[in-house]
Coordinates of C-alpha atoms and ligand atoms in Angstrom, one line a residue:
X506 CA -6.8 15.7 -0.4
X507 CA -5.7 15.4 -4.1
X508 CA -2.1 14.5 -3.6
X509 CA 0.2 15.1 -0.6
X510 CA 3.7 14.4 0.6
X511 CA 3.2 11.9 3.4
X512 CA 4.5 10.7 6.7
X513 CA 4.1 7.0 5.6
X514 CA 7.6 5.7 5.9
X515 CA 7.7 3.5 2.8
X516 CA 6.4 6.0 0.3
X517 CA 7.0 9.6 -0.8
X518 CA 3.6 10.9 -1.7
X519 CA 0.0 9.8 -2.2
X520 CA -2.3 10.0 -5.3
X521 CA -6.0 9.6 -4.7
X522 CA -8.0 9.2 -8.0
X523 CA -10.8 7.8 -5.8
X524 CA -11.9 8.6 -2.2
X525 CA -14.0 6.5 0.0
X526 CA -14.6 2.8 0.7
X527 CA -16.4 0.4 2.9
X528 CA -15.1 -2.1 5.4
X529 CA -14.3 -5.7 4.4
X530 CA -12.3 -7.3 7.2
X531 CA -11.0 -6.7 10.8
X532 CA -8.1 -4.6 9.5
X533 CA -10.6 -2.0 8.4
X534 CA -12.2 -1.5 11.9
X535 CA -10.3 1.7 12.7
X536 CA -9.8 2.8 9.1
X537 CA -7.7 5.9 9.1
X538 CA -9.1 7.1 5.8
X539 CA -12.6 7.0 7.1
X540 CA -11.4 8.9 10.2
X541 CA -9.9 11.6 8.1
X542 CA -13.1 12.1 6.1
X543 CA -14.9 12.6 9.3
X544 CA -12.3 14.9 10.8
X545 CA -12.1 17.1 7.7
X546 CA -15.7 17.0 6.6
X547 CA -15.4 20.3 4.7
X548 CA -12.9 18.6 2.3
X549 CA -15.0 15.5 1.7
X550 CA -18.6 16.4 0.7
X551 CA -19.4 12.8 0.0
X552 CA -18.0 11.6 3.3
X553 CA -16.6 8.1 3.1
X554 CA -18.8 7.0 0.2
X555 CA -16.8 5.9 -2.8
X556 CA -16.3 8.8 -5.1
X557 CA -14.4 8.7 -8.5
X558 CA -12.2 11.8 -9.1
X559 CA -11.6 11.6 -12.9
X560 CA -10.0 15.1 -12.8
X561 CA -7.2 13.7 -10.7
X562 CA -6.2 10.8 -13.0
X563 CA -3.7 12.9 -15.0
X564 CA -2.0 14.5 -12.0
X565 CA 1.2 12.4 -12.1
X566 CA 1.9 13.7 -15.6
X567 CA 2.8 17.0 -13.9
X568 CA 5.1 15.5 -11.3
X569 CA 8.6 15.4 -12.7
X570 CA 10.7 14.4 -9.7
X571 CA 10.9 10.6 -9.5
X572 CA 8.9 9.5 -6.5
X573 CA 7.4 6.5 -4.8
X574 CA 3.6 7.1 -5.0
X575 CA 1.1 5.3 -2.9
X576 CA -2.0 5.0 -5.0
X577 CA -5.3 5.5 -3.1
X578 CA -4.3 6.0 0.5
X579 CA -7.9 7.1 1.0
X580 CA -9.7 4.3 -0.8
X581 CA -9.2 0.9 -2.4
X582 CA -8.5 1.0 -6.1
X583 CA -10.1 -2.5 -6.7
X584 CA -13.3 -1.5 -4.9
X585 CA -16.2 -3.1 -6.8
X586 CA -17.5 0.5 -7.5
X587 CA -14.5 1.4 -9.6
X588 CA -15.2 0.6 -13.3
X589 CA -12.6 -1.3 -15.3
X590 CA -12.4 1.7 -17.8
X591 CA -11.4 3.9 -14.9
X592 CA -8.8 1.4 -13.7
X593 CA -7.4 1.2 -17.2
X594 CA -7.0 5.0 -17.4
X595 CA -5.2 5.0 -14.0
X596 CA -2.8 2.2 -15.3
X597 CA -2.3 4.1 -18.5
X598 CA -1.1 7.2 -16.6
X599 CA 1.3 5.0 -14.5
X600 CA 2.7 3.7 -17.8
X601 CA 3.2 7.2 -19.1
X602 CA 5.2 8.3 -16.0
X603 CA 7.9 5.7 -15.7
X604 CA 10.0 8.1 -13.6
X605 CA 7.7 7.2 -10.7
X606 CA 7.2 3.9 -8.8
X607 CA 3.5 3.3 -7.9
X608 CA 2.5 1.3 -4.9
X609 CA -1.0 -0.1 -4.9
X610 CA -2.5 -1.9 -1.9
X611 CA -5.9 -3.7 -1.8
X612 CA -8.0 -5.8 0.4
X613 CA -10.2 -6.8 -2.7
X614 CA -7.9 -9.7 -3.7
X615 CA -10.6 -11.5 -5.7
X616 CA -11.3 -8.5 -7.9
X617 CA -7.6 -7.9 -8.3
X618 CA -7.0 -11.4 -9.6
X619 CA -10.1 -11.3 -11.8
X620 CA -9.2 -7.9 -13.5
X621 CA -5.4 -8.3 -13.6
X622 CA -5.3 -9.9 -17.0
X623 CA -7.1 -6.9 -18.5
X624 CA -4.5 -4.4 -17.1
X625 CA -1.1 -3.3 -18.3
X626 CA 1.4 -4.1 -15.6
X627 CA 4.2 -1.6 -16.4
X628 CA 7.3 -2.5 -14.5
X629 CA 7.1 0.6 -12.3
X630 CA 3.9 -0.7 -10.6
X631 CA 4.1 -2.6 -7.3
X632 CA 1.1 -4.4 -6.2
X633 CA 0.3 -5.4 -2.6
X634 CA -2.4 -7.0 -0.5
X635 CA -3.2 -6.4 3.2
X636 CA -3.0 -9.4 5.5
X637 CA -3.9 -8.6 9.1
X638 CA -4.4 -12.2 10.5
X639 CA -4.3 -15.8 9.5
X640 CA -7.9 -15.7 8.2
X641 CA -6.7 -13.5 5.3
X642 CA -3.5 -15.2 4.1
X643 CA -5.5 -16.5 1.1
X644 CA -5.2 -12.9 -0.3
X645 CA -1.5 -13.8 -1.0
X646 CA -2.6 -16.6 -3.4
X647 CA -4.6 -14.0 -5.4
X648 CA -1.6 -11.6 -5.4
X649 CA 0.7 -14.4 -6.7
X650 CA -1.4 -14.5 -9.9
X651 CA -0.7 -10.8 -10.7
X652 CA 2.2 -10.2 -13.1
X653 CA 3.5 -7.1 -11.2
X654 CA 7.3 -6.4 -11.1
X655 CA 7.1 -6.2 -7.3
X656 CA 4.4 -8.0 -5.2
X657 CA 4.2 -7.0 -1.5
X658 CA 2.3 -7.6 1.7
X659 CA 1.1 -5.0 4.1
X660 CA 0.6 -6.7 7.5
X661 CA -0.7 -3.6 9.2
X662 CA -2.4 -3.5 11.6
X663 CA -1.0 -6.8 12.5
X664 CA -3.6 -8.5 14.6
X665 CA -2.3 -12.1 15.0
X666 CA 0.4 -14.5 14.2
X667 CA 0.9 -15.3 10.5
X668 CA 2.3 -18.4 8.8
X669 CA 3.0 -17.1 5.3
X670 CA 3.9 -18.8 2.0
X671 CA 6.2 -16.1 0.5
X672 CA 6.8 -17.8 -2.9
X673 CA 6.7 -15.0 -5.5
X674 CA 6.5 -12.2 -2.9
X675 CA 9.3 -9.6 -2.8
X676 CA 8.5 -7.3 0.1
X677 CA 6.6 -7.4 3.5
X678 CA 5.7 -4.4 5.6
X679 CA 4.7 -4.9 9.2
X680 CA 3.1 -2.4 11.5
X681 CA 1.0 -2.1 14.6
X682 CA -2.2 -0.2 14.9
X683 CA -2.4 3.4 16.2
X684 CA -5.1 5.5 17.8
X685 CA -7.1 5.6 21.0
X686 CA -8.6 2.1 20.4
X687 CA -5.4 0.5 19.1
X688 CA -5.1 -3.3 19.2
X689 CA -1.6 -4.1 20.5
X690 CA 0.8 -6.1 18.3
X691 CA 2.8 -8.9 20.0
X692 CA 6.5 -9.0 19.7
X693 CA 6.6 -12.6 18.7
X694 CA 4.2 -11.9 15.7
X695 CA 6.5 -9.3 14.3
X696 CA 9.6 -11.4 15.0
X697 CA 8.1 -14.4 13.3
X698 CA 7.3 -12.5 10.1
X699 CA 10.8 -11.0 10.0
X700 CA 12.3 -14.5 10.4
X701 CA 10.1 -15.9 7.6
X702 CA 11.2 -13.1 5.3
X703 CA 14.8 -13.7 6.2
X704 CA 14.7 -17.4 5.5
X705 CA 12.9 -16.8 2.2
X706 CA 15.1 -13.9 1.0
X707 CA 12.2 -11.4 1.1
X708 CA 12.8 -7.7 2.0
X709 CA 11.3 -6.8 5.4
X710 CA 10.2 -3.4 6.5
X711 CA 9.1 -2.8 10.1
X712 CA 7.1 0.4 10.0
X713 CA 6.1 1.0 13.6
X714 CA 4.8 -0.5 16.8
X715 CA 1.7 1.7 16.9
X716 CA 0.1 2.8 20.1
X717 CA -2.0 5.9 20.9
X718 CA 0.0 7.8 18.3
X719 CA 1.8 6.2 15.3
X720 CA 5.2 6.9 16.6
X721 CA 4.4 6.3 20.3
X722 CA 6.5 3.1 20.6
X723 CA 9.0 3.7 17.9
X724 CA 10.0 1.5 15.1
X725 CA 12.9 -0.7 16.4
X726 CA 12.5 -4.4 16.4
X727 CA 15.1 -6.2 18.5
X728 CA 17.2 -3.1 18.7
X729 CA 17.3 -2.5 15.0
X730 CA 15.4 -0.4 12.3
X731 CA 14.3 -2.7 9.5
X732 CA 13.8 -0.7 6.4
X733 CA 14.6 -3.1 3.6
X734 CA 13.2 -2.4 0.1
X735 CA 12.7 -4.9 -2.7
X736 CA 15.8 -5.5 -4.8
X737 CA 14.3 -4.3 -8.1
X738 CA 13.5 -1.0 -6.5
X739 CA 17.1 -0.5 -5.4
X740 CA 18.2 -1.3 -8.9
X741 CA 15.5 1.1 -10.3
X742 CA 16.7 3.8 -8.0
X743 CA 20.3 3.3 -9.0
X744 CA 19.3 3.7 -12.6
X745 CA 17.4 6.9 -11.8
X746 CA 20.4 8.3 -9.9
X747 CA 22.6 7.6 -12.8
X748 CA 20.3 9.5 -15.1
X749 CA 20.0 12.5 -12.7
X750 CA 23.6 12.9 -11.7
Ligands
SF4_910 S1 -10.2 -1.4 2.5 FE1 -8.8 0.1 3.3 S2 -9.7 2.1 2.8 FE2 -11.3 0.5 2.6 S3 -12.3 0.5 4.7 FE3 -10.7 -1.0 4.7 S4 -8.9 0.0 5.5 FE4 -10.4 1.6 4.9

């Protein structure tokens, strides 16, 4: 799976210069990337072992249509097995393709904060961390140290109530788990994060309730679809539209 258009609501396509990972926290328990490598074994000869795909690093140079690109939907770019030189090459390509917006999400918050000063944070790069329950809110402190144009949280699968410090955070995504063994998300957990975003002026995106299938229980929260995006993205998109039309 080199690059695909995707059903993920908050992005347009994926780019996977690395594939594979290993689990670091409860949000990983039913990792969908691992499930995909098992389901389509023929496409993943190394299974879910971390594999660097250098031949994919330059792919976005060929994609002309401005897109939101989720980097590494099948891995974690800040995995300890990804060398800094490889990361620099990935960031270099992102800098050469300013027509795109790149969305990177990690659970390796320590390595992110450690390596961030060595990377070029072009303003088309959005950086996020996953926070699934209160035990992992410290990931947000690491993210705050990163000089990305947009810093975001992915609270998916949301596994508990969160009390967040949203200082320096621009966007929060919330979603429930899906699959046969899904862990249900409580209404009040999602409402609380939405309310914290609203009182802090942070964009809130409610992705889905989850259930046996991703769309089983829809994506309305209190009768409304919440699809807010960070302000700088709206401005960026307006500039792109002005260039295109
Ligand atoms: S960090 Fe992400 S890709 Fe890696 S095991 Fe956890 S959920 Fe899967």
